[in-house]
Amino acid sequence: GAVVSQHPSRVICKSGTSVKIECRSLDFQATTMFWYRQFPKQSLMLMATSNEGSKATYEQGVEKDKFLINHASLTLSTLTVTSAHPEDSSFYICSTSGTSGMSSYNEQFFGPGTRLTVL
Amino acid sequence: EDKVVQSPLSLVVHEGDTVTLNCSYEVTNFRSLLWYKQEKKAPTFLFMLTSSGIEKKSGRLSSILDKKELFSILNITATQTGDSAVYLCAVDSIYNQGGKLIFGQGTELSVKP
């Protein structure tokens, strides 16, 4: 499967600061990337769909001005949590989907995740 | 509203047991159903199912889809402690000319020695 990296793997920040998380597709062109959030003991919740070169599509209830997504190239998407608060503490995971020759279906491959803790 | 429901939510078995995990769904524009295994970190891909009645198999794991009854099962035979994880079922629906995964709550499997 496709190789996806995320950076950082873990971040601790103070309330009110902004945190940027990077998601990279290492071995194929990711026209679409997805950002998920997972709270403890809960499943993955889709936050937004990021398409290369265009604005992200946010799910209902996700504030686009708080969770800024930039997908400037076929290998990199970034999620910036602005003015983070303790309730934003969560596990953030990205996944990629795109033309790779492997499958015409949406066989998403996940990054290792970023654990954000806001103090 | 699209939804994916997994059962049971948690399961404790002993090594060597066989387990069956269930996933039912109500999703418009269904394209495929996927199973993932999650151990502490991000999910790892297990199976993708697109057609009814065709079993996918990988070692001790197997899965099958019933598109008429809208469910899938994941079987694990001769379980080992390394199978302990959360198993996630997700349905891919056609969305905005692309795809969108809708996840179930997951089944937390614990295999005791």
Coordinates of C-alpha atoms in Angstrom, one line a residue:
Chain A
G1 CA 0.0 0.0 0.0
A2 CA 0.8 3.7 -0.2
V3 CA 3.2 5.1 2.4
V4 CA 1.9 8.1 4.3
S5 CA 3.9 10.1 6.9
Q6 CA 2.8 12.6 9.5
H7 CA 4.8 15.1 11.4
P8 CA 4.9 15.6 14.3
S9 CA 3.9 12.4 15.9
R10 CA 3.2 14.0 19.2
V11 CA 2.8 17.7 20.2
I12 CA 2.1 19.4 23.4
C13 CA 1.2 23.1 23.3
K14 CA -0.3 25.8 25.5
S15 CA -3.8 27.0 25.1
G16 CA -4.2 29.7 22.6
T17 CA -1.3 28.7 20.4
S18 CA -1.5 27.3 16.8
V19 CA -0.2 23.9 15.8
K20 CA 0.6 22.7 12.3
I21 CA 0.4 19.1 11.3
E22 CA 1.9 17.8 8.1
C23 CA 0.7 14.8 6.1
R24 CA 2.9 13.6 3.3
S25 CA 2.3 10.9 0.6
L26 CA 5.7 9.4 0.0
D27 CA 5.2 7.1 -2.9
F28 CA 2.3 8.3 -4.9
Q29 CA 0.4 11.3 -6.0
A30 CA -2.4 12.0 -3.6
T31 CA -5.0 14.1 -5.3
T32 CA -7.2 13.8 -2.3
M33 CA -6.3 13.7 1.4
F34 CA -8.6 13.3 4.3
W35 CA -8.2 14.5 7.9
Y36 CA -9.8 12.6 10.7
R37 CA -10.0 13.2 14.5
Q38 CA -10.3 10.4 17.0
F39 CA -11.1 10.9 20.6
P40 CA -10.2 8.2 23.2
K41 CA -12.3 5.1 22.8
Q42 CA -14.1 6.5 19.8
S43 CA -14.0 5.9 16.1
L44 CA -12.5 8.1 13.4
M45 CA -14.5 11.1 12.6
L46 CA -13.9 12.8 9.2
M47 CA -13.1 16.4 9.6
A48 CA -12.5 17.5 6.1
T49 CA -11.6 16.4 2.6
S50 CA -8.6 18.1 1.0
N51 CA -8.2 18.3 -2.7
E52 CA -4.9 19.4 -4.3
G53 CA -5.1 23.0 -5.6
S54 CA -8.6 23.7 -4.3
K55 CA -10.4 24.6 -1.0
A56 CA -11.0 21.8 1.5
T57 CA -14.5 20.5 2.1
Y58 CA -15.4 20.5 5.8
E59 CA -17.8 18.2 7.5
Q60 CA -20.8 19.6 9.3
G61 CA -19.8 20.9 12.7
V62 CA -16.1 21.4 11.9
E63 CA -15.0 25.1 12.0
K64 CA -13.0 25.8 8.8
D65 CA -11.5 29.0 10.4
K66 CA -10.2 27.0 13.3
F67 CA -8.9 24.0 11.4
L68 CA -7.1 25.4 8.4
I69 CA -6.2 22.9 5.6
N70 CA -3.8 23.5 2.8
H71 CA -3.1 21.0 0.1
A72 CA -0.6 22.8 -2.1
S73 CA 1.0 19.9 -3.8
L74 CA 0.2 16.3 -4.6
T75 CA 2.4 15.0 -1.8
L76 CA 1.7 17.4 1.1
S77 CA -1.4 18.5 3.0
T78 CA -1.2 20.5 6.3
L79 CA -3.8 20.9 9.0
T80 CA -3.3 23.9 11.3
V81 CA -5.3 24.0 14.6
T82 CA -5.5 27.7 15.3
S83 CA -5.9 29.0 18.9
A84 CA -5.9 25.5 20.3
H85 CA -7.9 24.8 23.4
P86 CA -7.8 21.7 25.7
E87 CA -11.0 20.3 24.0
D88 CA -9.0 20.2 20.8
S89 CA -6.7 17.5 22.4
S90 CA -7.1 14.5 20.2
F91 CA -5.5 12.0 17.8
Y92 CA -5.4 13.6 14.3
I93 CA -5.0 11.2 11.4
C94 CA -4.6 11.9 7.7
S95 CA -5.2 9.5 4.8
T96 CA -4.6 9.6 1.2
S97 CA -6.6 8.6 -1.9
G98 CA -5.6 9.1 -5.4
T99 CA -4.5 7.6 -8.7
S100 CA -1.7 5.1 -8.0
G101 CA -2.5 2.2 -10.3
M102 CA -3.2 0.1 -7.3
S103 CA -7.0 0.4 -7.3
S104 CA -9.8 2.5 -8.7
Y105 CA -11.6 2.3 -5.4
N106 CA -11.2 4.6 -2.4
E107 CA -8.6 2.4 -0.7
Q108 CA -7.4 5.0 1.8
F109 CA -4.0 4.6 3.4
F110 CA -3.5 6.2 6.8
G111 CA -0.6 8.2 8.2
P112 CA 0.7 7.2 11.7
G113 CA -1.3 10.0 13.4
T114 CA -0.4 13.0 15.5
R115 CA -1.4 13.1 19.2
L116 CA -2.1 16.7 20.2
T117 CA -2.3 17.7 23.8
V118 CA -3.4 21.2 24.6
L119 CA -2.6 22.3 28.2
Chain B
E1 CA -28.2 9.8 7.5
D2 CA -25.4 7.4 6.5
K3 CA -24.3 5.2 9.3
V4 CA -22.2 2.2 10.0
V5 CA -22.8 0.1 13.1
Q6 CA -20.4 -2.5 14.5
S7 CA -21.1 -5.2 17.1
P8 CA -20.1 -6.2 19.6
L9 CA -18.3 -3.1 20.8
S10 CA -15.9 -5.2 22.8
L11 CA -15.0 -8.8 23.1
V12 CA -12.7 -10.8 25.3
V13 CA -11.6 -14.3 24.2
H14 CA -8.8 -16.8 24.8
E15 CA -6.1 -17.7 22.5
G16 CA -7.2 -20.3 20.0
D17 CA -10.8 -19.1 19.9
T18 CA -12.6 -18.1 16.7
V19 CA -14.3 -14.7 16.7
T20 CA -16.8 -13.1 14.3
L21 CA -17.1 -9.3 14.2
N22 CA -20.2 -7.7 12.6
C23 CA -20.7 -4.6 10.6
S24 CA -24.0 -3.3 9.3
Y25 CA -24.5 -0.2 7.2
E26 CA -27.0 2.2 5.8
V27 CA -25.2 4.3 3.2
T28 CA -26.3 5.9 0.0
N29 CA -24.0 5.6 -3.0
F30 CA -22.2 2.5 -1.6
R31 CA -18.9 1.7 -3.3
S32 CA -17.0 -0.6 -1.1
L33 CA -16.6 -1.8 2.5
L34 CA -13.3 -1.8 4.2
W35 CA -11.9 -3.4 7.4
Y36 CA -9.0 -1.9 9.3
K37 CA -7.1 -3.0 12.4
Q38 CA -6.0 -0.3 14.8
E39 CA -3.4 -0.9 17.5
K40 CA -2.6 2.3 19.4
K41 CA -1.8 4.2 16.2
A42 CA -3.4 4.7 12.9
P43 CA -5.5 2.0 11.2
T44 CA -3.9 -0.6 9.0
F45 CA -5.8 -1.9 6.0
L46 CA -7.1 -5.5 6.1
F47 CA -9.7 -6.0 3.4
M48 CA -11.8 -4.2 0.8
L49 CA -15.0 -5.8 -0.2
T50 CA -17.0 -4.7 -3.2
S51 CA -19.1 -7.7 -4.3
S52 CA -21.5 -9.9 -2.4
G53 CA -20.7 -13.4 -1.5
I54 CA -17.0 -13.4 -2.4
E55 CA -14.8 -14.2 0.6
K56 CA -11.6 -12.4 1.1
K57 CA -9.0 -14.3 3.0
S58 CA -5.6 -13.4 4.5
G59 CA -4.1 -16.0 6.8
R60 CA -6.4 -16.5 9.7
L61 CA -8.6 -13.6 8.8
S62 CA -11.4 -13.7 6.3
S63 CA -14.3 -11.4 5.5
I64 CA -17.4 -11.5 3.4
L65 CA -20.0 -8.9 2.3
D66 CA -23.8 -9.2 1.8
K67 CA -25.0 -6.2 -0.2
K68 CA -28.6 -7.3 0.0
E69 CA -28.7 -7.5 3.8
L70 CA -26.2 -4.6 4.1
F71 CA -23.7 -6.2 6.4
S72 CA -20.2 -7.7 6.5
I73 CA -18.5 -10.1 8.9
L74 CA -14.8 -10.4 9.8
N75 CA -13.7 -13.8 11.0
I76 CA -10.5 -14.5 12.9
T77 CA -9.7 -18.1 13.6
A78 CA -7.2 -19.5 16.1
T79 CA -6.8 -16.1 17.7
Q80 CA -3.5 -15.0 19.1
T81 CA -2.6 -12.3 21.6
G82 CA -1.3 -10.2 18.7
D83 CA -4.8 -10.0 17.3
S84 CA -5.8 -7.8 20.2
A85 CA -6.8 -4.5 18.7
V86 CA -9.7 -2.3 17.7
Y87 CA -11.2 -3.5 14.4
L88 CA -12.8 -0.8 12.3
C89 CA -15.3 -1.2 9.6
A90 CA -15.8 1.6 7.1
V91 CA -18.0 2.1 4.1
D92 CA -16.8 4.1 1.1
S93 CA -19.5 6.1 -0.5
I94 CA -19.3 8.2 -3.6
Y95 CA -19.1 11.8 -2.5
N96 CA -18.3 14.9 -4.4
Q97 CA -16.9 12.9 -7.4
G98 CA -14.6 11.2 -5.0
G99 CA -15.0 9.0 -2.0
K100 CA -15.7 9.3 1.7
L101 CA -15.2 6.8 4.4
I102 CA -17.8 6.4 7.1
F103 CA -16.5 4.5 10.1
G104 CA -18.3 2.4 12.6
Q105 CA -17.5 2.6 16.3
G106 CA -15.1 -0.2 16.2
T107 CA -14.9 -3.5 18.0
E108 CA -12.3 -3.8 20.7
L109 CA -10.9 -7.3 20.7
S110 CA -8.9 -8.6 23.6
V111 CA -7.2 -12.0 23.3
K112 CA -6.1 -13.5 26.6
P113 CA -3.2 -16.0 26.8

